[in-house]
């Protein structure tokens, strides 16, 4: 009578189906335990997405602004006299080989600017008057919001271009051609309003006049307080090294040389630290979610003894039982993982839209998020699955009411 | 009657290693032939469920030999025992053990879940089995919406869906009122008449009286077997 015994087997599709039994019959519990994983994954994907989007935004910004701009200023340290650079500094700097352009800015300290001539002296609203080269706008990669920038003619006449903050504080909202401000005790016509300078935020608070006009109408000496220098992008460091000595050979220590884009990069680096912190928090949330799943699975195995006993009676092997519960844990965490990735992408997209960036979620964050969820699912599901498989069929059937 | 034994137990002992040791079965021997309908009767604690578990290869005897559908259980691995249950043994339990969120049809289709047959085939066979069990009109009803008697009919259909070599029922009427209980007993008789080999475990001698053969169990030993008279 020794016939061959056909082995028990589970159709692959039924393996998936059995894994959903618990989820379908306990929907709220399923949703809540998947939510734990979802929050963790969403946090991580969102943080990675935001940091990536802001990085790519920075790269685009640096690309637009150029990282080859250097500013040369007279130091404001102790014991320094004039706060000015030598008159011939710009000319000297222009002699350095890799220097492409130099742009002079000269603060007109004696002149203030007011909306009208009725405003009491001294209430400047923090707006300075700066005499500038006509090349300033290009050098700083700035742009005009309204009106226009100086040309050779307007730069020699009593006209002014206002930085964005200055325009706001002076109450000049648009350029009509007839708008005037009381600058250095005379009327200057506003010919332009600028957008914000990304590389020289202090000039946003300036009323700018041409160097010629400053000399002719305001009695400025034209001595540079700041020189903006564009250099060969490959030689930036080399030029920085010799800049101080070139600008002021006698007192190089009084000269401050800086690269404004460094500040932008430093800000990004600070964001990196924050990103790491939030990633850590996301990982903790994920861990807690995993513990939640393990907990729910252990309870589920105990509650479902009768079902386990029945399945064993129907011919399920230990392996079939283990894979059912492991599959269930994987489904839970998988649902959480996919939900988390979607939520993370949504958060990134929404935030990027608000900031006017293009949203960028690194594929590794998406793949990694789902993979992390699945790994958590396996780890959380393994113990309950083994427990379910080890349960003796008779015990499972006997204890079940 | 064909007389090829589908199930045989030879000198089966079962001890539970509790303190003190419980000797639930003490030298049980009997055989069930193909096509038979047998009642195993005994008071509570006499070892009926233990016997059913051993007959159904859900548990191994401490000693003694069990053969089901031609397979010697002592020679089988755990996995083989699962295979044997999947293909050759059907169970009916006192508590029905239906999956609550699922329809009668799908519950019955689960009877062949671990044979590897695809769902579509199993559902077709489930419909046939449900009709045999008098539940053809309740195919798509969810298990929780069925009465106790209907649930037991569904559970019975699940046990016989794959035409197993033997169906083992542990107190199938234990959770039913007497009228419903009679109907289930009747169903079991009908199924047996159409060829299914069935062993019914019960503490109720009245039910046993209906059946062509009954085996009395007391304190883990067979007290009587109505088939002995036939031999004598
Ligand atoms: N897993 C176990 N561990 C220890 N003792 C057990 C175990 N299972 C059953 N027993 C004991 O074995 C004896 C027989 O139990 P069994 O369940 O087979 O009886 P039964 O005839 O089915 O009783 P009932 O009619 O109450 O269902 C009882 O004394 C019971 O307490
Ligand atoms: Mg019992």
XYZ file of C-alpha atoms and ligand atoms in Angstrom:
665
model
C 0.000 0.000 0.000
C 3.034 2.256 -0.039
C 1.598 4.900 -2.319
C 3.513 8.113 -2.807
C 2.426 11.031 -0.725
C 1.657 14.225 -2.578
C 3.284 17.052 -0.643
C 1.266 19.902 0.785
C 1.742 23.028 -1.191
C 0.317 26.484 -1.337
C -0.372 28.194 -4.643
C 1.837 31.327 -4.800
C -1.207 33.514 -5.149
C -2.769 31.907 -2.111
C 0.373 32.637 -0.149
C -0.290 36.316 -0.803
C -3.963 35.869 -0.009
C -3.379 34.198 3.336
C -1.019 37.028 4.267
C -3.867 39.497 3.848
C -6.407 37.581 5.975
C -5.383 39.271 9.203
C -5.162 42.675 7.583
C -8.599 42.442 6.030
C -10.301 41.324 9.196
C -8.565 43.901 11.418
C -8.510 47.026 9.326
C -8.103 49.653 12.030
C -5.259 47.806 13.656
C -3.640 47.387 10.256
C -3.924 51.086 9.501
C -2.527 52.128 12.862
C 0.447 49.831 12.779
C 1.257 50.743 9.188
C 0.992 54.397 10.216
C 3.954 54.029 12.566
C 6.206 52.913 9.735
C 4.679 55.482 7.424
C 5.581 58.376 9.704
C 9.170 57.211 9.989
C 9.615 56.698 6.262
C 7.823 59.950 5.417
C 10.131 61.860 7.740
C 13.227 60.339 6.207
C 12.125 60.693 2.600
C 10.895 64.226 3.228
C 14.130 65.282 4.894
C 16.260 63.746 2.157
C 14.030 65.259 -0.499
C 14.143 68.710 1.036
C 17.872 68.633 1.566
C 18.413 67.393 -1.987
C 16.078 70.018 -3.408
C 17.759 72.797 -1.471
C 21.193 71.535 -2.514
C 20.247 71.508 -6.151
C 18.733 74.926 -5.663
C 22.032 76.135 -4.209
C 23.992 74.655 -7.099
C 21.707 76.392 -9.558
C 22.078 79.595 -7.584
C 25.861 79.346 -7.478
C 25.856 78.544 -11.156
C 23.839 81.663 -11.836
C 25.820 83.910 -9.511
C 29.261 82.460 -10.231
C 31.630 81.489 -7.456
C 34.412 83.678 -8.835
C 33.375 86.941 -7.203
C 35.659 88.349 -4.530
C 35.022 91.403 -2.397
C 37.863 93.551 -1.133
C 37.100 95.873 1.755
C 39.003 98.025 4.160
C 39.051 96.213 7.471
C 37.084 97.704 10.306
C 39.338 96.277 12.974
C 40.874 98.107 15.937
C 43.308 100.912 15.242
C 42.514 101.168 11.632
C 42.292 104.716 10.489
C 40.388 105.505 7.377
C 38.187 102.511 6.642
C 39.085 103.192 3.045
C 41.193 101.395 0.521
C 44.063 103.177 -1.174
C 42.865 105.253 -4.097
C 44.898 103.237 -6.573
C 43.802 99.827 -5.208
C 41.372 99.079 -8.052
C 44.033 99.773 -10.634
C 46.515 97.555 -8.826
C 44.070 94.706 -8.545
C 43.250 94.929 -12.229
C 46.927 94.186 -12.857
C 46.617 90.678 -11.373
C 46.564 88.289 -14.319
C 43.433 86.177 -13.656
C 41.321 89.199 -12.662
C 38.605 89.730 -15.224
C 36.795 92.837 -13.987
C 36.959 95.205 -11.063
C 34.042 97.265 -9.822
C 34.433 100.077 -7.343
C 31.931 100.976 -4.641
C 32.484 104.143 -2.664
C 30.340 104.903 0.358
C 29.176 108.510 0.343
C 29.251 109.029 4.082
C 28.421 112.727 4.003
C 25.174 112.281 2.141
C 21.879 110.922 3.436
C 18.732 110.167 1.538
C 15.157 111.035 2.498
C 11.757 110.729 0.923
C 11.269 114.520 1.022
C 13.091 117.560 2.262
C 10.687 117.852 5.227
C 12.047 114.831 7.007
C 14.295 115.748 9.920
C 18.004 115.176 9.484
C 19.255 111.813 10.692
C 16.050 109.799 10.160
C 17.597 107.873 7.320
C 15.871 104.600 7.995
C 19.263 102.918 7.761
C 19.644 103.709 4.103
C 23.108 104.534 2.886
C 24.256 106.299 -0.224
C 26.750 104.394 -2.333
C 28.606 105.632 -5.394
C 29.047 102.742 -7.792
C 30.681 101.772 -11.061
C 28.272 101.193 -13.917
C 29.498 97.579 -14.052
C 28.112 96.818 -10.563
C 24.858 95.257 -11.717
C 26.597 92.758 -14.011
C 29.352 92.012 -11.542
C 26.872 91.138 -8.811
C 24.566 89.302 -11.241
C 21.795 91.561 -10.009
C 18.647 92.451 -11.862
C 16.308 95.404 -12.241
C 12.815 95.122 -10.782
C 11.502 98.314 -12.311
C 12.952 101.127 -14.420
C 16.545 100.770 -15.486
C 20.192 100.654 -14.412
C 22.634 103.539 -14.993
C 24.146 104.194 -18.365
C 27.028 106.566 -19.118
C 24.651 109.544 -19.191
C 22.453 108.874 -16.169
C 25.508 107.895 -14.163
C 26.797 111.427 -14.484
C 23.536 113.153 -13.534
C 21.633 113.406 -10.249
C 19.796 110.144 -10.668
C 19.603 107.192 -8.317
C 18.852 103.499 -8.470
C 17.389 102.106 -5.266
C 18.103 98.750 -3.673
C 14.976 96.713 -2.942
C 14.860 97.487 0.765
C 15.771 101.118 0.231
C 12.937 101.539 -2.259
C 10.498 100.035 0.183
C 11.644 102.197 3.077
C 11.555 105.312 0.950
C 8.073 104.393 -0.209
C 9.005 104.275 -3.851
C 6.995 101.422 -5.299
C 7.408 102.082 -8.992
C 9.543 104.050 -11.349
C 7.561 106.776 -13.098
C 10.474 108.922 -14.225
C 9.261 111.828 -12.137
C 9.805 110.243 -8.718
C 12.480 112.089 -6.741
C 14.226 111.606 -3.410
C 16.056 114.169 -1.245
C 19.639 112.949 -1.474
C 22.589 114.944 -0.145
C 20.384 118.015 0.173
C 19.237 117.981 -3.428
C 16.658 116.196 -5.529
C 17.751 113.014 -7.311
C 15.441 111.352 -9.821
C 14.768 107.648 -9.229
C 15.417 105.818 -12.502
C 15.366 102.221 -11.243
C 14.557 99.807 -8.443
C 16.540 96.593 -8.112
C 15.697 93.071 -7.106
C 17.449 91.718 -4.042
C 21.182 91.125 -4.384
C 21.992 87.557 -3.471
C 25.700 88.334 -3.228
C 25.633 91.723 -1.495
C 22.553 91.993 0.729
C 23.811 95.252 2.274
C 23.415 97.007 -1.073
C 19.686 96.280 -0.873
C 19.620 99.054 1.697
C 21.474 101.538 -0.493
C 20.517 104.385 -2.755
C 23.074 104.082 -5.516
C 24.426 106.915 -7.615
C 27.002 106.902 -10.388
C 30.623 107.628 -9.385
C 30.643 110.662 -11.677
C 27.478 112.051 -10.178
C 28.832 111.449 -6.689
C 31.934 113.459 -7.442
C 30.103 116.228 -9.276
C 27.004 116.665 -7.090
C 27.891 115.207 -3.700
C 31.564 116.105 -3.483
C 32.580 112.484 -2.944
C 36.293 111.731 -3.176
C 35.713 108.516 -5.112
C 38.008 106.560 -2.810
C 36.856 102.937 -2.882
C 35.401 101.439 0.275
C 34.829 98.179 -1.471
C 36.053 96.620 -4.691
C 34.162 93.768 -6.355
C 36.412 91.532 -8.416
C 35.521 88.813 -10.888
C 38.411 86.428 -11.471
C 39.207 83.402 -13.600
C 37.122 80.662 -11.901
C 40.126 78.303 -11.839
C 42.370 80.843 -10.116
C 40.110 82.066 -7.333
C 42.256 80.740 -4.494
C 45.484 81.994 -6.009
C 44.054 85.476 -6.485
C 42.647 85.512 -2.962
C 46.156 84.794 -1.687
C 47.712 87.889 -3.224
C 44.699 90.184 -3.076
C 45.350 91.915 0.236
C 48.975 92.676 -0.547
C 48.036 94.000 -3.959
C 45.220 96.212 -2.744
C 47.211 97.768 0.068
C 50.899 96.879 -0.120
C 51.722 98.931 2.976
C 49.062 97.543 5.298
C 47.798 94.296 3.809
C 46.366 93.312 7.208
C 43.861 96.128 6.953
C 42.305 94.564 3.904
C 39.515 92.029 4.130
C 39.082 89.700 1.209
C 35.985 87.481 1.026
C 34.085 85.281 -1.338
C 30.351 86.007 -0.840
C 29.236 82.628 -2.190
C 31.058 81.014 0.744
C 28.333 82.354 2.983
C 25.679 80.594 0.934
C 27.603 77.345 1.098
C 28.140 77.714 4.816
C 24.409 78.082 5.285
C 23.880 74.898 3.336
C 26.446 73.098 5.457
C 24.525 74.167 8.547
C 21.394 72.714 6.952
C 23.260 69.430 6.523
C 23.661 69.122 10.261
C 19.921 69.676 10.647
C 19.235 67.081 7.960
C 21.276 64.541 9.892
C 19.314 65.335 13.028
C 15.959 64.879 11.311
C 17.152 61.683 9.660
C 17.995 60.406 13.109
C 14.524 61.313 14.332
C 13.019 59.548 11.313
C 15.061 56.452 12.127
C 13.770 56.492 15.689
C 10.198 56.817 14.438
C 10.860 53.881 12.123
C 12.219 51.804 14.974
C 9.187 52.592 17.099
C 6.986 51.659 14.128
C 8.840 48.360 13.844
C 8.340 47.607 17.515
C 4.657 48.448 17.026
C 4.367 45.938 14.204
C 6.153 43.243 16.195
C 3.821 43.907 19.101
C 0.704 43.741 16.966
C 1.927 40.557 15.311
C 2.629 38.821 18.611
C -0.878 39.679 19.809
C -2.322 38.585 16.501
C -0.612 35.188 16.717
C -2.057 34.618 20.172
C -5.531 35.708 19.125
C -5.474 33.558 16.048
C -4.514 30.227 17.602
C -7.730 28.664 16.367
C -6.985 29.768 12.831
C -3.453 28.409 13.086
C -4.767 25.097 14.395
C -7.337 24.955 11.627
C -4.728 25.650 8.961
C -2.486 22.926 10.323
C -5.480 20.567 10.227
C -6.101 21.584 6.619
C -2.551 20.524 5.821
C -0.441 23.647 6.297
C 3.189 22.973 7.126
C 5.072 24.998 9.720
C 6.658 26.843 6.852
C 3.258 27.776 5.423
C 2.197 29.220 8.768
C 5.475 31.099 9.187
C 5.267 32.584 5.709
C 1.683 33.671 6.264
C 2.596 35.709 9.343
C 5.867 36.937 7.928
C 3.983 37.959 4.806
C 1.496 39.800 6.953
C 4.246 41.744 8.729
C 5.845 42.514 5.375
C 2.543 43.752 4.007
C 2.025 45.969 7.034
C 5.453 47.496 6.772
C 5.254 47.599 2.975
C 2.006 49.548 3.098
C 3.610 51.857 5.650
C 6.706 52.182 3.480
C 4.831 53.039 0.307
C 2.533 55.410 2.180
C 5.575 56.994 3.794
C 7.365 57.481 0.496
C 4.254 59.060 -1.018
C 3.814 61.342 1.986
C 7.508 62.252 1.930
C 7.386 63.097 -1.761
C 4.209 65.122 -1.225
C 5.807 67.108 1.591
C 8.911 67.755 -0.483
C 6.881 68.846 -3.491
C 4.652 71.117 -1.466
C 7.556 72.749 0.365
C 9.625 73.138 -2.783
C 6.664 74.774 -4.501
C 6.291 77.270 -1.670
C 9.980 78.111 -1.869
C 9.918 78.246 -5.653
C 12.409 75.421 -6.003
C 12.160 72.424 -8.226
C 11.346 69.407 -6.070
C 13.956 66.689 -6.144
C 13.599 63.436 -4.213
C 16.683 61.260 -4.655
C 15.696 57.824 -6.021
C 17.824 56.251 -3.333
C 15.548 57.811 -0.726
C 12.515 56.236 -2.385
C 14.118 52.838 -2.892
C 15.853 53.032 0.451
C 12.631 54.033 2.202
C 10.727 51.045 0.906
C 13.677 48.735 1.495
C 14.036 49.994 5.067
C 10.339 49.393 5.665
C 10.611 45.842 4.346
C 13.686 45.096 6.427
C 11.807 46.341 9.484
C 8.885 44.148 8.470
C 11.075 41.048 8.270
C 12.755 41.766 11.571
C 9.469 42.572 13.302
C 7.638 39.639 11.748
C 10.233 36.921 12.181
C 9.725 36.183 15.849
C 5.899 36.147 15.732
C 6.028 34.020 12.565
C 8.321 31.466 14.174
C 6.112 31.407 17.251
C 3.059 30.770 15.121
C 4.834 28.000 13.215
C 6.068 26.300 16.376
C 2.623 26.212 17.933
C 1.525 22.612 18.178
C -1.653 22.009 16.151
C -3.372 20.239 19.036
C -2.558 23.020 21.480
C -3.788 25.589 18.986
C -7.061 23.742 18.489
C -7.576 22.840 22.132
C -7.067 26.299 23.653
C -9.262 27.990 21.119
C -12.734 28.699 22.476
C -18.895 -3.431 2.442
C -15.356 -3.017 1.120
C -12.974 -3.960 3.883
C -9.714 -2.231 3.164
C -8.728 -0.352 6.365
C -8.395 3.380 5.789
C -7.286 3.898 9.327
C -5.788 1.558 11.840
C -4.415 1.997 15.337
C -2.385 -0.714 16.990
C -1.768 -0.601 20.733
C -1.653 3.176 20.841
C -0.560 4.915 24.045
C -0.556 8.645 24.626
C 0.933 10.235 27.695
C 1.042 13.946 28.352
C 4.289 14.852 30.143
C 2.568 16.967 32.757
C 3.053 16.423 36.480
C 1.572 14.056 37.213
C 1.787 12.357 33.837
C -1.630 12.033 32.165
C -2.114 8.747 30.381
C -4.845 9.779 27.972
C -4.770 6.654 25.785
C -3.788 3.245 27.096
C -3.424 0.603 24.434
C -6.057 1.548 21.880
C -6.372 -0.674 18.831
C -9.030 -0.505 16.176
C -9.441 -0.101 12.446
C -11.821 1.803 10.243
C -12.585 0.398 6.835
C -13.312 2.411 3.774
C -16.932 3.494 3.629
C -17.580 3.002 7.331
C -19.395 5.378 9.665
C -18.092 5.011 13.202
C -19.010 6.777 16.417
C -16.432 7.002 19.185
C -18.357 7.513 22.407
C -17.109 8.282 25.847
C -17.484 10.594 28.805
C -15.559 13.817 29.164
C -11.871 13.230 29.721
C -11.954 9.710 28.356
C -9.444 10.601 25.649
C -11.705 11.148 22.646
C -10.088 14.346 21.384
C -6.659 12.906 22.001
C -7.655 9.912 19.907
C -9.003 12.145 17.137
C -5.787 14.159 17.050
C -3.754 10.989 16.730
C -6.039 9.551 14.053
C -5.819 12.855 12.225
C -2.007 12.954 12.453
C -2.179 16.240 14.316
C -0.234 14.523 17.072
C 1.937 11.442 17.444
C 1.278 8.617 19.868
C 3.769 8.014 22.651
C 3.896 4.433 21.444
C 1.965 2.177 19.135
C 1.378 2.235 15.435
C -0.994 4.377 13.414
C -1.665 3.914 9.724
C -3.746 6.360 7.688
C -4.579 5.926 4.021
C -1.801 3.393 3.754
C 0.873 5.558 5.369
C 2.565 4.527 8.573
C 2.608 7.686 10.654
C 5.764 6.721 12.543
C 7.614 6.765 9.226
C 6.416 10.263 8.338
C 8.126 13.552 8.987
C 6.217 16.532 10.306
C 5.942 17.833 6.785
C 4.654 14.496 5.506
C 1.993 14.528 8.195
C 0.870 17.917 6.900
C 0.749 16.488 3.389
C -1.308 13.564 4.605
C -3.808 15.944 6.222
C -3.930 18.147 3.143
C -4.780 15.298 0.799
C -6.354 12.487 2.807
C -8.006 13.728 5.990
C -10.937 16.057 6.563
C -11.773 17.569 9.953
C -14.981 18.886 11.466
C -14.734 20.647 14.826
C -17.175 21.452 17.548
C -16.346 25.173 17.210
C -16.697 25.090 13.392
C -13.480 27.139 12.991
C -14.644 29.154 10.009
C -12.789 32.315 8.958
C -15.257 34.954 10.039
C -14.802 37.590 7.348
C -15.113 35.150 4.464
C -17.985 33.654 2.512
C -19.184 30.086 2.827
C -17.719 29.396 -0.596
C -14.260 30.668 0.285
C -14.275 28.917 3.642
C -14.998 25.637 1.911
C -12.463 26.380 -0.828
C -9.882 26.672 1.962
C -10.361 22.949 2.549
C -8.028 22.409 -0.409
C -5.854 25.469 0.222
C -2.770 23.436 1.000
C -3.074 21.085 -1.946
C -1.716 23.799 -4.224
C -4.819 23.918 -6.412
C -5.631 27.367 -7.782
C -8.494 29.301 -6.206
C -10.754 29.017 -9.240
C -10.663 25.219 -9.174
C -11.116 25.141 -5.437
C -14.151 27.404 -5.662
C -15.740 25.156 -8.263
C -15.199 22.154 -6.040
C -16.404 24.135 -3.024
C -19.708 24.791 -4.716
C -20.206 21.077 -5.310
C -19.316 20.293 -1.691
C -21.652 22.990 -0.358
C -24.495 21.566 -2.413
C -23.776 18.108 -1.005
C -23.970 19.615 2.470
C -27.296 21.265 1.673
C -25.837 24.771 1.579
C -26.160 25.461 -2.150
C -28.351 28.480 -1.397
C -25.810 30.173 0.909
C -22.663 30.185 -1.214
C -21.913 33.872 -0.886
C -23.025 34.387 2.689
C -20.363 35.571 5.070
C -19.612 33.014 7.785
C -20.632 35.334 10.636
C -24.110 35.756 9.141
C -24.876 32.032 9.260
C -26.698 30.105 11.998
C -24.860 27.470 14.017
C -26.312 24.614 12.008
C -25.436 26.342 8.765
C -21.905 26.961 9.965
C -21.468 23.311 10.777
C -22.751 22.386 7.341
C -20.174 24.736 5.809
C -17.450 23.219 7.994
C -18.580 19.763 6.926
C -18.482 20.762 3.273
C -14.941 22.010 3.851
C -13.959 18.643 5.298
C -15.240 16.652 2.358
C -14.376 19.000 -0.540
C -11.354 17.001 -1.674
C -12.987 13.588 -1.187
C -10.607 12.693 1.627
C -9.946 9.097 2.603
C -11.485 9.822 5.977
C -13.436 12.581 7.704
C -12.897 13.027 11.444
C -15.530 14.971 13.364
C -14.929 16.035 16.986
C -18.264 16.680 18.724
C -19.795 18.135 15.534
C -23.108 18.699 17.302
C -21.625 19.906 20.582
C -22.529 23.526 19.975
C -25.963 22.915 18.452
C -29.469 22.542 19.812
C -31.021 19.085 19.566
C -33.057 19.782 16.440
C -30.135 21.207 14.499
C -28.003 18.458 15.910
C -30.330 15.825 14.444
C -30.107 17.502 11.048
C -26.311 17.398 11.141
C -26.343 13.735 12.140
C -28.647 13.123 9.216
C -26.259 14.972 6.905
C -23.376 12.851 8.149
C -25.352 9.706 7.424
C -26.185 10.923 3.923
C -22.581 11.722 3.193
C -21.549 8.299 4.422
C -24.152 6.666 2.220
C -22.607 8.399 -0.776
C -19.264 6.824 0.093
C -17.416 9.028 2.584
C -15.658 7.296 5.457
C -16.481 9.142 8.671
C -15.503 8.876 12.324
C -17.652 10.945 14.680
C -16.532 11.621 18.205
C -19.266 12.307 20.713
C -20.060 12.080 24.380
C -23.726 11.559 23.480
C -24.722 7.864 23.343
C -27.992 8.773 21.569
C -26.064 9.970 18.561
C -23.896 6.872 18.611
C -27.012 4.728 18.498
C -27.840 6.111 15.051
C -24.612 4.862 13.604
C -23.876 1.394 12.250
C -20.832 1.044 14.496
C -19.801 2.622 17.740
C -16.652 2.361 19.793
C -16.859 3.044 23.514
C -13.920 4.788 25.146
C -13.346 5.040 28.892
C -10.198 6.143 30.704
C -8.161 5.880 27.543
C -9.174 2.344 26.764
C -11.714 0.839 24.411
C -14.563 -0.482 26.494
C -16.575 -1.923 23.650
C -16.801 -1.929 19.894
C -20.076 -2.938 18.289
C -18.143 -4.541 15.437
C -16.834 -7.151 17.896
C -20.303 -8.633 18.037
C -20.270 -9.003 14.260
C -17.069 -10.974 14.522
C -18.398 -13.079 17.322
N -2.075 18.846 26.159
C -2.437 18.183 27.259
N -1.627 18.193 28.321
C -1.972 17.516 29.434
N -3.091 16.809 29.585
C -3.943 16.760 28.546
C -3.659 17.452 27.330
N -4.663 17.224 26.482
C -5.547 16.431 27.127
N -5.112 16.170 28.349
C -5.774 15.291 29.341
O -5.972 14.048 28.736
C -7.218 13.524 29.078
C -8.045 13.250 27.824
O -8.367 14.488 27.239
P -9.240 14.634 25.930
O -9.331 16.033 25.577
O -8.727 13.693 24.903
O -10.645 14.118 26.458
P -12.072 14.154 25.766
O -12.596 12.793 25.837
O -11.955 14.777 24.427
O -12.872 15.094 26.743
P -14.057 16.103 26.364
O -15.267 15.275 26.150
O -14.162 16.924 27.590
O -13.624 16.860 25.158
C -7.874 14.516 30.010
O -7.614 14.126 31.320
C -7.149 15.798 29.699
O -7.097 16.616 30.845
Mg -12.744 16.538 23.454
